[in-house]
Amino acid sequence: MNFPDWLTYIQQRTETALHAVLPAATLAPVRLHEAMRYAVLGGGKRIRALLVHGTGGFLTHAGPEQLDHAACAVELTHAYSLIHDDLPCMDDDKLRRGKPTVHVEYDEATALLAGDALQTLAFQVLAEHPVSATASGQLETIQLLAQAAGSHGMAGGQASDIASAGCELTREELEFMHVRKTGALIRAAVLIGARAGEGTNDVRRQRLDLYAKRIGLLYQVVDDILDATSDTATLGKTAGKDASHNKPTYVSLLGLPEARRFAEDLLAEAHDALTHLGERASRLHELADFIAHRTS
């Protein structure tokens, strides 16, 4: 199928899979389960799930159900991180995916617990459902997700983000922060997809790793550009919040024209990393373009 149709198909498939793994809203504690479902369902582009399927479905020939479970684990982890990032003690945001953030719709305590529960549910999904054909491969998928979420990944990146407010960072320091805060889970999505099913060889995984690192940083650079140039209605979250919080971004550091050129360079490097993977990497090429040219 063509890329737009495949995109819609995987997004809908992921929504169905997430609906199945999340606790029913009628189960006690009802308020917590309602908040978890509110945070996860009915929104988002599912880029991380698309990367899992785009890698595993075409390069490792993993079964779609295996990839569904891997995609759910990554998306649940992403949703938890958004809940916590939006809390008043972090970014204090009121809008996410075009609707009130979880702590606004419910309350701070429920939001905190919903995030905690979603993170642990992600690992429960990987523990209960085989993603890889081997036990060692399954353990590696769990390790990849844990590393992406921990102090050397998203949590560490968020800590650096908080500490950077009001500071002038070098380009290297800014990249160090965003490789972790944004890039780590995107990289994990690609590498987990590469480990699904029978997996792929080390040479291919090295190329995929380079691709994943480039698009992870690309995603953040585009985010910075959109935050500076778009509006709240289009983004579905508060526009201009980085400037209002005096946070360093690629736009504030490089200027808008240079940030756009940097995004173009990262996109070219991502495509180049896939050169030797042939037609089987076509979805990953298309996803790189999708990330680069998105409007929200």
Short mmCIF file of C-alpha atoms in Angstrom, two decimals:
data_model
loop_
_atom_site.label_atom_id
_atom_site.label_comp_id
_atom_site.label_asym_id
_atom_site.label_seq_id
_atom_site.Cartn_x
_atom_site.Cartn_y
_atom_site.Cartn_z
CA MET A 1 0.00 0.00 0.00
CA ASN A 2 1.13 3.60 -0.45
CA PHE A 3 2.66 5.52 2.44
CA PRO A 4 -0.41 7.57 3.51
CA ASP A 5 -2.56 4.42 3.59
CA TRP A 6 0.11 2.49 5.48
CA LEU A 7 0.46 5.38 7.93
CA THR A 8 -3.28 5.36 8.68
CA TYR A 9 -3.34 1.56 8.89
CA ILE A 10 -0.53 1.38 11.47
CA GLN A 11 -1.96 4.27 13.48
CA GLN A 12 -5.34 2.55 13.66
CA ARG A 13 -3.76 -0.81 14.39
CA THR A 14 -1.74 0.72 17.23
CA GLU A 15 -4.83 2.40 18.67
CA THR A 16 -6.64 -0.95 18.74
CA ALA A 17 -3.67 -2.68 20.37
CA LEU A 18 -3.32 0.03 23.01
CA HIS A 19 -7.03 -0.17 23.75
CA ALA A 20 -6.58 -3.90 24.42
CA VAL A 21 -3.55 -3.68 26.73
CA LEU A 22 -4.80 -0.75 28.83
CA PRO A 23 -6.93 -1.57 31.90
CA ALA A 24 -10.65 -1.01 31.33
CA ALA A 25 -11.92 2.29 32.69
CA THR A 26 -14.57 0.38 34.66
CA LEU A 27 -11.97 -1.50 36.72
CA ALA A 28 -10.94 -0.20 40.14
CA PRO A 29 -9.23 2.15 40.74
CA VAL A 30 -11.52 3.71 38.15
CA ARG A 31 -10.14 7.25 38.21
CA LEU A 32 -6.57 6.07 37.67
CA HIS A 33 -7.55 3.80 34.79
CA GLU A 34 -9.63 6.56 33.21
CA ALA A 35 -6.62 8.87 33.36
CA MET A 36 -4.32 6.28 31.81
CA ARG A 37 -6.68 5.77 28.89
CA TYR A 38 -7.24 9.52 28.55
CA ALA A 39 -3.50 10.06 28.22
CA VAL A 40 -2.88 7.31 25.67
CA LEU A 41 -5.90 6.91 23.41
CA GLY A 42 -7.30 9.13 20.71
CA GLY A 43 -4.33 11.31 19.95
CA GLY A 44 -0.78 11.55 18.71
CA LYS A 45 0.89 10.69 15.42
CA ARG A 46 2.26 7.36 16.76
CA ILE A 47 5.64 8.05 15.20
CA ARG A 48 7.40 5.65 17.54
CA ALA A 49 4.94 2.87 16.73
CA LEU A 50 5.36 3.62 13.03
CA LEU A 51 9.12 3.27 13.41
CA VAL A 52 8.73 -0.10 15.14
CA HIS A 53 6.54 -1.36 12.30
CA GLY A 54 8.58 0.34 9.59
CA THR A 55 11.72 -1.41 10.81
CA GLY A 56 10.41 -4.79 11.93
CA GLY A 57 7.78 -5.28 9.26
CA PHE A 58 10.15 -4.74 6.37
CA LEU A 59 13.63 -5.63 7.63
CA THR A 60 13.08 -8.51 10.09
CA HIS A 61 9.73 -9.82 8.80
CA ALA A 62 8.42 -9.96 12.35
CA GLY A 63 4.76 -10.84 12.74
CA PRO A 64 2.33 -7.93 13.02
CA GLU A 65 1.17 -9.03 16.48
CA GLN A 66 4.77 -9.08 17.72
CA LEU A 67 5.25 -5.56 16.39
CA ASP A 68 1.94 -4.43 17.93
CA HIS A 69 3.21 -5.37 21.37
CA ALA A 70 6.57 -3.70 20.81
CA ALA A 71 4.81 -0.58 19.51
CA CYS A 72 2.49 -0.54 22.53
CA ALA A 73 5.41 -0.72 24.94
CA VAL A 74 7.13 2.23 23.28
CA GLU A 75 3.93 4.30 23.01
CA LEU A 76 3.01 3.65 26.65
CA THR A 77 6.47 4.83 27.69
CA HIS A 78 6.11 7.92 25.52
CA ALA A 79 2.68 8.71 27.02
CA TYR A 80 4.05 8.39 30.56
CA SER A 81 6.85 10.82 29.73
CA LEU A 82 4.39 13.39 28.35
CA ILE A 83 2.22 13.22 31.48
CA HIS A 84 5.21 13.84 33.72
CA ASP A 85 6.72 16.52 31.44
CA ASP A 86 3.47 18.48 31.60
CA LEU A 87 3.25 18.52 35.42
CA PRO A 88 3.60 21.87 37.22
CA CYS A 89 6.94 20.77 38.70
CA MET A 90 8.27 20.21 35.15
CA ASP A 91 7.03 22.21 32.15
CA ASP A 92 3.66 23.15 33.70
CA ASP A 93 1.70 22.75 30.48
CA LYS A 94 -2.08 22.96 30.21
CA LEU A 95 -2.58 21.52 26.71
CA ARG A 96 -1.44 18.31 25.04
CA ARG A 97 -2.68 16.78 21.77
CA GLY A 98 -5.38 19.42 21.58
CA LYS A 99 -6.96 18.68 24.95
CA PRO A 100 -6.26 19.52 28.62
CA THR A 101 -3.23 17.79 30.07
CA VAL A 102 -3.84 14.92 32.48
CA HIS A 103 -3.18 16.91 35.65
CA VAL A 104 -5.61 19.59 34.46
CA GLU A 105 -8.34 17.12 33.46
CA TYR A 106 -7.88 15.06 36.64
CA ASP A 107 -5.40 16.27 39.27
CA GLU A 108 -1.66 16.22 39.91
CA ALA A 109 -1.63 13.10 42.07
CA THR A 110 -3.67 11.12 39.56
CA ALA A 111 -1.45 12.34 36.72
CA LEU A 112 1.69 11.28 38.58
CA LEU A 113 0.28 7.83 39.29
CA ALA A 114 -1.03 7.43 35.74
CA GLY A 115 2.46 8.10 34.41
CA ASP A 116 3.97 5.62 36.84
CA ALA A 117 1.41 2.98 35.91
CA LEU A 118 1.90 3.46 32.17
CA GLN A 119 5.66 3.03 32.46
CA THR A 120 5.31 -0.22 34.39
CA LEU A 121 2.59 -1.43 32.01
CA ALA A 122 5.03 -0.97 29.12
CA PHE A 123 7.42 -3.47 30.70
CA GLN A 124 4.55 -5.81 31.61
CA VAL A 125 3.60 -5.91 27.91
CA LEU A 126 7.14 -6.88 26.93
CA ALA A 127 7.32 -9.46 29.73
CA GLU A 128 4.04 -11.13 28.74
CA HIS A 129 4.19 -11.03 24.96
CA PRO A 130 7.06 -12.36 22.80
CA VAL A 131 8.47 -9.73 20.47
CA SER A 132 11.66 -11.55 19.55
CA ALA A 133 12.00 -15.16 18.41
CA THR A 134 14.65 -15.82 21.07
CA ALA A 135 14.83 -15.35 24.83
CA SER A 136 18.02 -13.30 24.53
CA GLY A 137 16.38 -11.08 21.93
CA GLN A 138 13.37 -10.55 24.18
CA LEU A 139 15.63 -9.53 27.04
CA GLU A 140 17.42 -7.12 24.74
CA THR A 141 14.15 -5.39 23.82
CA ILE A 142 13.45 -4.88 27.53
CA GLN A 143 16.97 -3.56 28.04
CA LEU A 144 16.65 -1.16 25.09
CA LEU A 145 13.44 0.32 26.48
CA ALA A 146 14.82 0.58 30.01
CA GLN A 147 17.93 2.40 28.81
CA ALA A 148 15.85 4.79 26.73
CA ALA A 149 13.62 5.67 29.68
CA GLY A 150 16.27 5.94 32.42
CA SER A 151 18.87 8.40 33.61
CA HIS A 152 20.94 7.94 30.45
CA GLY A 153 17.82 8.50 28.34
CA MET A 154 14.58 10.43 28.79
CA ALA A 155 14.80 10.99 32.54
CA GLY A 156 18.36 12.28 32.25
CA GLY A 157 17.44 14.47 29.30
CA GLN A 158 14.53 15.97 31.22
CA ALA A 159 16.83 16.68 34.17
CA SER A 160 19.22 18.51 31.83
CA ASP A 161 16.28 20.38 30.30
CA ILE A 162 15.14 21.64 33.70
CA ALA A 163 18.67 22.66 34.66
CA SER A 164 19.20 24.50 31.36
CA ALA A 165 16.41 27.07 31.83
CA GLY A 166 17.93 30.55 31.66
CA CYS A 167 21.34 29.16 30.62
CA GLU A 168 23.28 29.56 27.40
CA LEU A 169 24.26 26.13 26.14
CA THR A 170 26.77 25.26 23.47
CA ARG A 171 25.60 23.28 20.45
CA GLU A 172 27.25 20.18 21.90
CA GLU A 173 25.49 20.62 25.25
CA LEU A 174 22.14 21.13 23.55
CA GLU A 175 22.64 17.98 21.48
CA PHE A 176 23.67 16.01 24.58
CA MET A 177 20.37 17.00 26.21
CA HIS A 178 18.08 16.25 23.27
CA VAL A 179 19.74 13.00 22.23
CA ARG A 180 18.46 11.80 25.59
CA LYS A 181 15.22 13.65 26.18
CA THR A 182 13.73 13.18 22.70
CA GLY A 183 16.09 10.98 20.72
CA ALA A 184 16.49 8.05 23.11
CA LEU A 185 12.98 6.64 22.77
CA ILE A 186 12.91 7.21 19.00
CA ARG A 187 16.19 5.30 18.76
CA ALA A 188 14.76 2.53 20.95
CA ALA A 189 11.71 2.22 18.68
CA VAL A 190 13.94 1.55 15.67
CA LEU A 191 16.29 -0.82 17.49
CA ILE A 192 13.44 -2.77 19.10
CA GLY A 193 11.90 -3.13 15.66
CA ALA A 194 15.26 -4.36 14.39
CA ARG A 195 15.37 -6.97 17.17
CA ALA A 196 11.80 -8.21 16.65
CA GLY A 197 11.15 -11.58 15.10
CA GLU A 198 14.36 -13.16 13.88
CA GLY A 199 16.14 -9.80 14.07
CA THR A 200 18.68 -8.52 11.59
CA ASN A 201 22.46 -8.69 11.32
CA ASP A 202 24.94 -6.42 13.07
CA VAL A 203 25.85 -4.44 9.96
CA ARG A 204 22.23 -3.54 9.28
CA ARG A 205 21.66 -2.71 12.93
CA GLN A 206 24.59 -0.31 12.88
CA ARG A 207 23.08 1.49 9.89
CA LEU A 208 19.69 1.54 11.58
CA ASP A 209 21.24 2.90 14.75
CA LEU A 210 22.81 5.77 12.82
CA TYR A 211 19.49 6.45 11.10
CA ALA A 212 17.68 6.41 14.43
CA LYS A 213 20.11 8.85 16.02
CA ARG A 214 19.73 11.28 13.12
CA ILE A 215 15.93 11.22 13.07
CA GLY A 216 15.78 11.45 16.86
CA LEU A 217 17.68 14.72 16.75
CA LEU A 218 15.78 15.80 13.64
CA TYR A 219 12.50 15.39 15.51
CA GLN A 220 13.68 17.81 18.20
CA VAL A 221 15.06 20.40 15.78
CA VAL A 222 11.73 20.40 13.92
CA ASP A 223 9.93 20.66 17.27
CA ASP A 224 11.98 23.75 18.12
CA ILE A 225 11.20 25.29 14.74
CA LEU A 226 7.47 24.60 15.09
CA ASP A 227 7.42 25.99 18.63
CA ALA A 228 8.83 29.24 17.30
CA THR A 229 6.78 29.52 14.10
CA SER A 230 3.44 27.77 14.58
CA ASP A 231 0.36 28.45 16.71
CA THR A 232 -1.27 26.59 19.58
CA ALA A 233 -4.28 25.42 17.54
CA THR A 234 -2.05 23.80 14.91
CA LEU A 235 0.38 22.25 17.38
CA GLY A 236 -2.24 20.95 19.81
CA LYS A 237 0.02 22.17 22.63
CA THR A 238 1.12 25.58 23.85
CA ALA A 239 3.16 27.36 21.19
CA GLY A 240 6.11 29.52 22.19
CA LYS A 241 6.51 27.88 25.57
CA ASP A 242 10.27 27.39 25.18
CA ALA A 243 10.83 31.12 24.74
CA SER A 244 8.44 31.97 27.58
CA HIS A 245 10.34 29.59 29.89
CA ASN A 246 13.69 30.94 28.67
CA LYS A 247 14.82 27.50 27.52
CA PRO A 248 17.67 27.06 25.03
CA THR A 249 16.57 25.66 21.67
CA TYR A 250 18.10 25.18 18.25
CA VAL A 251 16.24 28.29 17.09
CA SER A 252 17.52 30.43 19.97
CA LEU A 253 21.05 29.08 19.55
CA LEU A 254 21.37 28.99 15.75
CA GLY A 255 18.63 31.28 14.50
CA LEU A 256 15.68 30.10 12.43
CA PRO A 257 17.41 29.87 9.00
CA GLU A 258 20.35 27.90 10.37
CA ALA A 259 18.06 25.62 12.40
CA ARG A 260 16.18 24.82 9.20
CA ARG A 261 19.45 24.07 7.40
CA PHE A 262 20.49 21.81 10.27
CA ALA A 263 17.20 19.92 9.95
CA GLU A 264 17.86 19.46 6.22
CA ASP A 265 21.36 18.14 6.97
CA LEU A 266 20.01 15.66 9.53
CA LEU A 267 17.39 14.44 7.07
CA ALA A 268 20.04 13.90 4.39
CA GLU A 269 22.22 11.98 6.87
CA ALA A 270 19.25 9.80 7.86
CA HIS A 271 18.58 8.91 4.24
CA ASP A 272 22.27 8.24 3.66
CA ALA A 273 22.38 5.81 6.59
CA LEU A 274 19.79 3.65 4.85
CA THR A 275 21.51 3.62 1.46
CA HIS A 276 22.73 0.03 1.61
CA LEU A 277 19.49 -1.41 3.01
CA GLY A 278 17.68 -1.28 -0.32
CA GLU A 279 13.93 -1.26 -0.92
CA ARG A 280 13.20 -2.86 2.42
CA ALA A 281 14.04 0.46 4.06
CA SER A 282 11.55 2.42 1.95
CA ARG A 283 9.14 2.99 4.84
CA LEU A 284 11.98 4.34 6.99
CA HIS A 285 12.92 6.81 4.24
CA GLU A 286 9.29 7.93 4.09
CA LEU A 287 9.09 8.23 7.87
CA ALA A 288 12.20 10.42 7.93
CA ASP A 289 10.52 12.77 5.42
CA PHE A 290 7.31 12.66 7.47
CA ILE A 291 9.19 13.71 10.62
CA ALA A 292 11.04 16.48 8.80
CA HIS A 293 7.99 17.98 7.10
CA ARG A 294 5.35 17.59 9.82
CA THR A 295 3.36 20.65 10.87
CA SER A 296 2.54 19.65 14.44
#
